[in-house]
Amino acid sequence: MELKYLNTFKTILETGSFQKAAERLNYAQSTITLQVQLLEQELSVKLFEKIGRKMELSQAGKELLPYIDAVLAAVEQMENYGKGEHKMTGTLSIAIPETLLSYQMPQVLKTFRKMAPSIKLSLQTPNCYEIREKIINGVVDLGVHYDIGGYGSSLIVEKLGYYDLVLVGSTELDMKEQDFITKGQRKDICLLTMDKNSLYHKVFNDYLRTSDISLNGEMELVSTEAIKRSVIGNIGVSYLPRFTVAYELEQGIIQELSTSIQNRKIGAVCSYHKNKWISPAMDLFVRLLREQKPTK
């Protein structure tokens, strides 16, 4: 069995398509297709199924994935045998939401790069629900994300800490628009978000629904920084982890708005597949996560 076929299989999962895998590996797409066909012949199974226009991992592919991961990990382990952490090589693929990556991970990433400079870090920023699926399907090695539950028995999940959530608005916001406690309101302001599927966005939307408070639409922006700029400009309000707006609140650039939300904290975890081989690089990254004290 050719190792390059296994690597091609993993690259398809990581990139999401045969075409993108071909681009990353510098192969013709026909070569990718042929390698998958040869691997399927050797394993006597179909690894992918065509659903609509997309190629999805088959059930057999999902069941074989941990074994393929183990083979590739074993090869990497042999290549790193006898090397110290400063000589670790290979790739570590991690999925982290944008807020955690931008505001909580810089020191971890800095220390990791110093201790393992030869490791290629592949960082993705999907939402937490997508991260959970990527871990289950073996698309990434490690997930660092907010605690959404529903992990089943296939994932190892370790709690990292808790963060406060806060509703923020412009200092120029009208007094009547600052009230998010009185029920049955219709407000002429919009809700700013980066991802409608984020856990804290869903928490706030549930609160608005149960409180019978409606806003004048939503605006989806590209980053937390864009949201903060829009809040400062009195374009709308946003519900975010406090650490993302701590500086602006301290400087009086924006203001905290009161709500009756009971649980204003959100947990963070790291997760990985239970059959995943813990490489030295992955072990180092998880240790650095444990050592970091969360910024509330």
Coordinates of C-alpha atoms in Angstrom, one line a residue:
M1 CA 0.0 0.0 0.0
E2 CA 1.4 3.4 -1.0
L3 CA 1.7 5.9 1.7
K4 CA 1.1 8.7 -0.8
Y5 CA -2.4 7.3 -1.4
L6 CA -3.1 7.6 2.3
N7 CA -1.7 11.1 2.3
T8 CA -3.9 12.0 -0.7
F9 CA -7.0 10.6 1.1
K10 CA -6.2 12.8 4.2
T11 CA -5.6 15.9 2.0
I12 CA -9.0 15.5 0.3
L13 CA -10.6 15.5 3.7
E14 CA -8.6 18.6 4.9
T15 CA -9.2 20.6 1.7
G16 CA -12.8 19.5 1.1
S17 CA -12.5 18.4 -2.5
F18 CA -10.5 16.4 -5.0
Q19 CA -9.7 19.6 -6.9
K20 CA -8.3 21.5 -3.9
A21 CA -6.3 18.4 -2.9
A22 CA -4.8 18.3 -6.3
E23 CA -3.8 22.0 -6.0
R24 CA -2.2 21.5 -2.6
L25 CA -0.3 18.4 -3.6
N26 CA 0.6 19.8 -7.1
Y27 CA -1.1 16.8 -8.9
A28 CA -3.5 16.7 -11.8
Q29 CA -7.0 16.1 -10.6
S30 CA -7.0 12.8 -12.6
T31 CA -4.0 11.7 -10.5
I32 CA -5.9 12.3 -7.3
T33 CA -8.9 10.3 -8.6
L34 CA -6.7 7.4 -9.7
Q35 CA -4.9 7.3 -6.3
V36 CA -8.2 7.1 -4.5
Q37 CA -9.4 4.4 -6.9
L38 CA -6.3 2.3 -6.3
L39 CA -6.6 2.8 -2.5
E40 CA -10.2 1.7 -2.7
Q41 CA -9.2 -1.4 -4.7
E42 CA -6.6 -2.3 -2.1
L43 CA -9.0 -1.9 0.8
S44 CA -12.0 -3.4 -1.1
V45 CA -14.3 -0.6 -0.1
K46 CA -15.6 2.7 -1.4
L47 CA -14.1 5.6 0.5
F48 CA -16.3 8.3 -1.0
E49 CA -19.9 8.6 -2.2
K50 CA -21.3 11.2 -4.6
I51 CA -24.2 13.0 -2.9
G52 CA -25.6 15.6 -5.3
R53 CA -22.5 17.3 -6.7
K54 CA -20.3 16.7 -3.7
M55 CA -18.1 13.7 -2.8
E56 CA -18.8 12.8 0.8
L57 CA -16.9 10.3 3.0
S58 CA -18.6 7.0 3.0
Q59 CA -19.4 5.0 6.2
A60 CA -16.5 2.7 5.4
G61 CA -14.3 5.7 5.0
K62 CA -15.3 7.1 8.4
E63 CA -14.6 3.7 10.0
L64 CA -11.2 3.3 8.3
L65 CA -10.1 6.9 9.0
P66 CA -8.7 6.3 12.5
Y67 CA -6.5 3.4 11.1
I68 CA -5.3 5.6 8.2
D69 CA -4.5 8.4 10.8
A70 CA -2.6 5.9 12.9
V71 CA -0.5 4.7 9.9
L72 CA 0.4 8.3 8.9
A73 CA 1.0 9.2 12.6
A74 CA 3.3 6.2 13.0
V75 CA 5.3 7.2 10.0
E76 CA 5.7 10.7 11.4
Q77 CA 6.7 9.3 14.8
M78 CA 9.4 7.2 13.2
E79 CA 10.7 10.2 11.3
N80 CA 10.9 12.1 14.6
Y81 CA 12.3 9.2 16.6
G82 CA 15.2 10.4 18.8
K83 CA 14.6 14.1 18.0
G84 CA 13.9 16.7 20.7
E85 CA 10.9 19.0 20.6
H86 CA 13.1 21.6 18.9
K87 CA 13.5 19.2 16.0
M88 CA 9.9 18.1 15.6
T89 CA 8.6 18.1 12.1
G90 CA 5.4 17.6 10.3
T91 CA 2.0 19.4 10.3
L92 CA -0.4 20.1 13.1
S93 CA -3.9 21.0 12.0
I94 CA -6.0 22.9 14.5
A95 CA -9.5 24.4 14.2
I96 CA -10.2 27.5 16.5
P97 CA -13.0 30.1 16.3
E98 CA -11.8 33.5 15.3
T99 CA -12.4 35.1 18.7
L100 CA -10.3 32.5 20.6
L101 CA -7.6 32.6 17.9
S102 CA -7.3 36.3 17.9
Y103 CA -7.6 37.1 21.6
Q104 CA -6.6 34.0 23.5
M105 CA -4.1 32.1 21.4
P106 CA -1.3 34.6 20.5
Q107 CA 0.9 33.7 23.6
V108 CA 0.3 29.9 23.1
L109 CA 1.2 30.2 19.4
K110 CA 4.3 32.3 20.2
T111 CA 5.5 29.7 22.7
F112 CA 4.7 26.8 20.5
R113 CA 6.6 28.3 17.5
K114 CA 9.6 28.9 19.8
M115 CA 9.6 25.3 21.1
A116 CA 8.7 23.6 17.8
P117 CA 9.8 25.9 14.9
S118 CA 9.8 23.1 12.3
I119 CA 6.2 22.2 12.8
K120 CA 3.8 23.6 10.2
L121 CA 0.7 24.9 11.9
S122 CA -2.5 24.7 9.8
L123 CA -5.1 26.9 11.5
Q124 CA -8.8 27.0 10.5
T125 CA -11.5 29.3 11.9
P126 CA -14.9 27.6 11.5
N127 CA -17.7 27.8 14.0
C128 CA -17.8 25.4 17.0
Y129 CA -20.4 23.1 15.4
E130 CA -18.3 22.7 12.3
I131 CA -15.2 22.1 14.4
R132 CA -16.9 19.3 16.2
E133 CA -17.7 17.6 12.9
K134 CA -14.2 18.2 11.6
I135 CA -12.8 16.4 14.7
I136 CA -15.3 13.5 14.4
N137 CA -14.5 13.1 10.7
G138 CA -10.7 13.4 11.2
V139 CA -10.3 16.5 9.1
V140 CA -8.3 18.3 11.8
D141 CA -6.0 17.0 14.6
L142 CA -7.3 19.2 17.4
G143 CA -10.1 21.5 18.1
V144 CA -10.0 24.5 20.5
H145 CA -13.5 25.8 20.8
Y146 CA -16.5 26.8 23.0
D147 CA -18.3 24.0 24.7
I148 CA -21.4 23.1 22.7
G149 CA -21.8 19.5 23.9
G150 CA -23.0 16.6 21.8
Y151 CA -19.6 15.0 21.5
G152 CA -20.6 11.4 21.8
S153 CA -18.2 8.7 22.7
S154 CA -15.7 9.2 19.8
L155 CA -14.1 12.4 21.2
I156 CA -11.8 13.2 24.0
V157 CA -12.9 16.6 25.5
E158 CA -10.9 18.6 28.1
K159 CA -12.2 21.8 29.7
L160 CA -9.9 24.8 29.5
G161 CA -11.9 27.5 31.3
Y162 CA -14.8 29.9 31.3
Y163 CA -15.3 33.3 29.7
D164 CA -17.8 36.1 30.5
L165 CA -20.3 37.2 27.8
V166 CA -21.4 40.8 27.5
L167 CA -23.8 42.9 25.4
V168 CA -22.2 46.1 24.1
G169 CA -23.4 49.2 22.3
S170 CA -22.2 52.7 21.4
T171 CA -21.8 55.4 24.0
E172 CA -24.1 57.4 21.7
L173 CA -27.0 54.9 21.9
D174 CA -30.3 56.5 22.8
M175 CA -31.4 55.8 26.4
K176 CA -34.5 53.9 25.3
E177 CA -32.5 51.6 23.1
Q178 CA -30.2 50.7 26.0
D179 CA -33.0 48.8 27.8
F180 CA -32.7 45.1 27.1
I181 CA -34.5 44.0 30.3
T182 CA -38.1 45.3 29.7
K183 CA -40.0 42.6 27.8
G184 CA -42.1 43.2 24.7
Q185 CA -40.0 45.8 23.0
R186 CA -39.5 46.7 19.3
K187 CA -36.1 48.3 18.9
D188 CA -34.8 50.4 15.9
I189 CA -31.3 49.0 16.1
C190 CA -29.7 46.0 14.5
L191 CA -27.8 43.0 15.9
L192 CA -24.1 42.7 14.7
T193 CA -22.6 39.3 14.4
M194 CA -19.7 37.5 12.7
D195 CA -21.4 34.1 12.6
K196 CA -25.1 33.5 13.1
N197 CA -24.2 29.9 14.1
S198 CA -21.9 30.9 16.9
L199 CA -22.9 29.6 20.4
Y200 CA -23.1 33.1 22.0
H201 CA -25.1 34.5 19.1
K202 CA -27.7 31.7 19.6
V203 CA -27.7 32.3 23.4
F204 CA -28.6 36.0 22.8
N205 CA -31.2 35.3 20.1
D206 CA -32.9 32.8 22.5
Y207 CA -32.9 35.6 25.1
L208 CA -34.5 38.1 22.7
R209 CA -37.1 35.5 21.7
T210 CA -38.1 34.6 25.3
S211 CA -38.1 38.3 26.3
D212 CA -40.2 39.2 23.2
I213 CA -37.6 41.8 22.2
S214 CA -37.2 42.3 18.5
L215 CA -34.4 44.2 16.8
N216 CA -34.4 45.9 13.4
G217 CA -32.5 43.1 11.5
E218 CA -29.1 41.6 11.7
M219 CA -25.8 42.5 10.1
E220 CA -23.2 39.8 9.5
L221 CA -19.6 41.1 9.4
V222 CA -16.3 39.5 8.6
S223 CA -14.5 39.8 11.9
T224 CA -14.8 40.8 15.6
E225 CA -12.7 43.9 14.9
A226 CA -15.3 44.9 12.2
I227 CA -18.1 44.4 14.7
K228 CA -16.4 46.6 17.3
R229 CA -15.9 49.4 14.8
S230 CA -19.5 49.1 13.9
V231 CA -20.6 49.2 17.5
I232 CA -18.4 52.3 18.1
G233 CA -20.1 53.9 15.1
N234 CA -23.6 53.2 16.6
I235 CA -24.6 50.9 13.7
G236 CA -25.8 48.2 16.1
V237 CA -25.3 46.2 19.3
S238 CA -23.4 42.9 19.7
Y239 CA -23.2 40.0 22.2
L240 CA -19.6 38.9 22.5
P241 CA -17.1 37.3 24.9
R242 CA -16.0 40.0 27.3
F243 CA -12.3 39.5 26.5
T244 CA -12.8 40.7 22.9
V245 CA -14.1 44.1 24.1
A246 CA -12.3 44.5 27.4
Y247 CA -10.0 47.3 26.2
E248 CA -12.8 49.3 24.6
L249 CA -15.0 49.0 27.7
E250 CA -12.1 50.0 30.0
Q251 CA -11.4 53.1 27.8
G252 CA -15.1 54.1 27.6
I253 CA -15.1 53.7 23.9
I254 CA -18.2 51.5 24.1
Q255 CA -20.6 50.6 26.9
E256 CA -22.0 47.5 28.5
L257 CA -25.7 47.0 28.2
S258 CA -27.6 45.2 31.0
T259 CA -29.7 42.1 30.3
S260 CA -31.5 39.5 32.3
I261 CA -29.6 36.6 30.9
Q262 CA -29.0 34.2 33.7
N263 CA -25.8 32.4 32.6
R264 CA -23.4 34.9 31.1
K265 CA -20.5 32.5 30.9
I266 CA -19.3 30.3 28.1
G267 CA -16.9 27.4 28.5
A268 CA -13.9 26.6 26.3
V269 CA -12.6 23.1 25.6
C270 CA -10.0 21.3 23.5
S271 CA -11.1 18.1 21.7
Y272 CA -9.7 15.4 19.6
H273 CA -10.7 11.9 18.3
K274 CA -10.2 9.1 20.8
N275 CA -8.3 7.1 18.2
K276 CA -6.0 10.0 17.3
W277 CA -2.4 9.3 17.9
I278 CA -1.0 12.1 20.1
S279 CA 2.1 13.3 18.3
P280 CA 4.8 15.2 20.2
A281 CA 3.6 18.4 18.5
M282 CA 0.0 17.9 19.5
D283 CA 1.0 16.9 23.1
L284 CA 3.1 20.1 23.3
F285 CA 0.2 22.3 22.1
V286 CA -2.3 20.7 24.5
R287 CA 0.2 21.2 27.4
L288 CA 0.5 24.9 26.5
L289 CA -3.3 25.2 26.5
R290 CA -3.5 23.8 30.0
E291 CA -0.9 26.1 31.3
Q292 CA -2.6 29.3 29.9
K293 CA -4.9 31.1 32.3
P294 CA -8.0 32.3 30.4
T295 CA -8.5 36.0 30.1
K296 CA -12.1 36.5 31.4

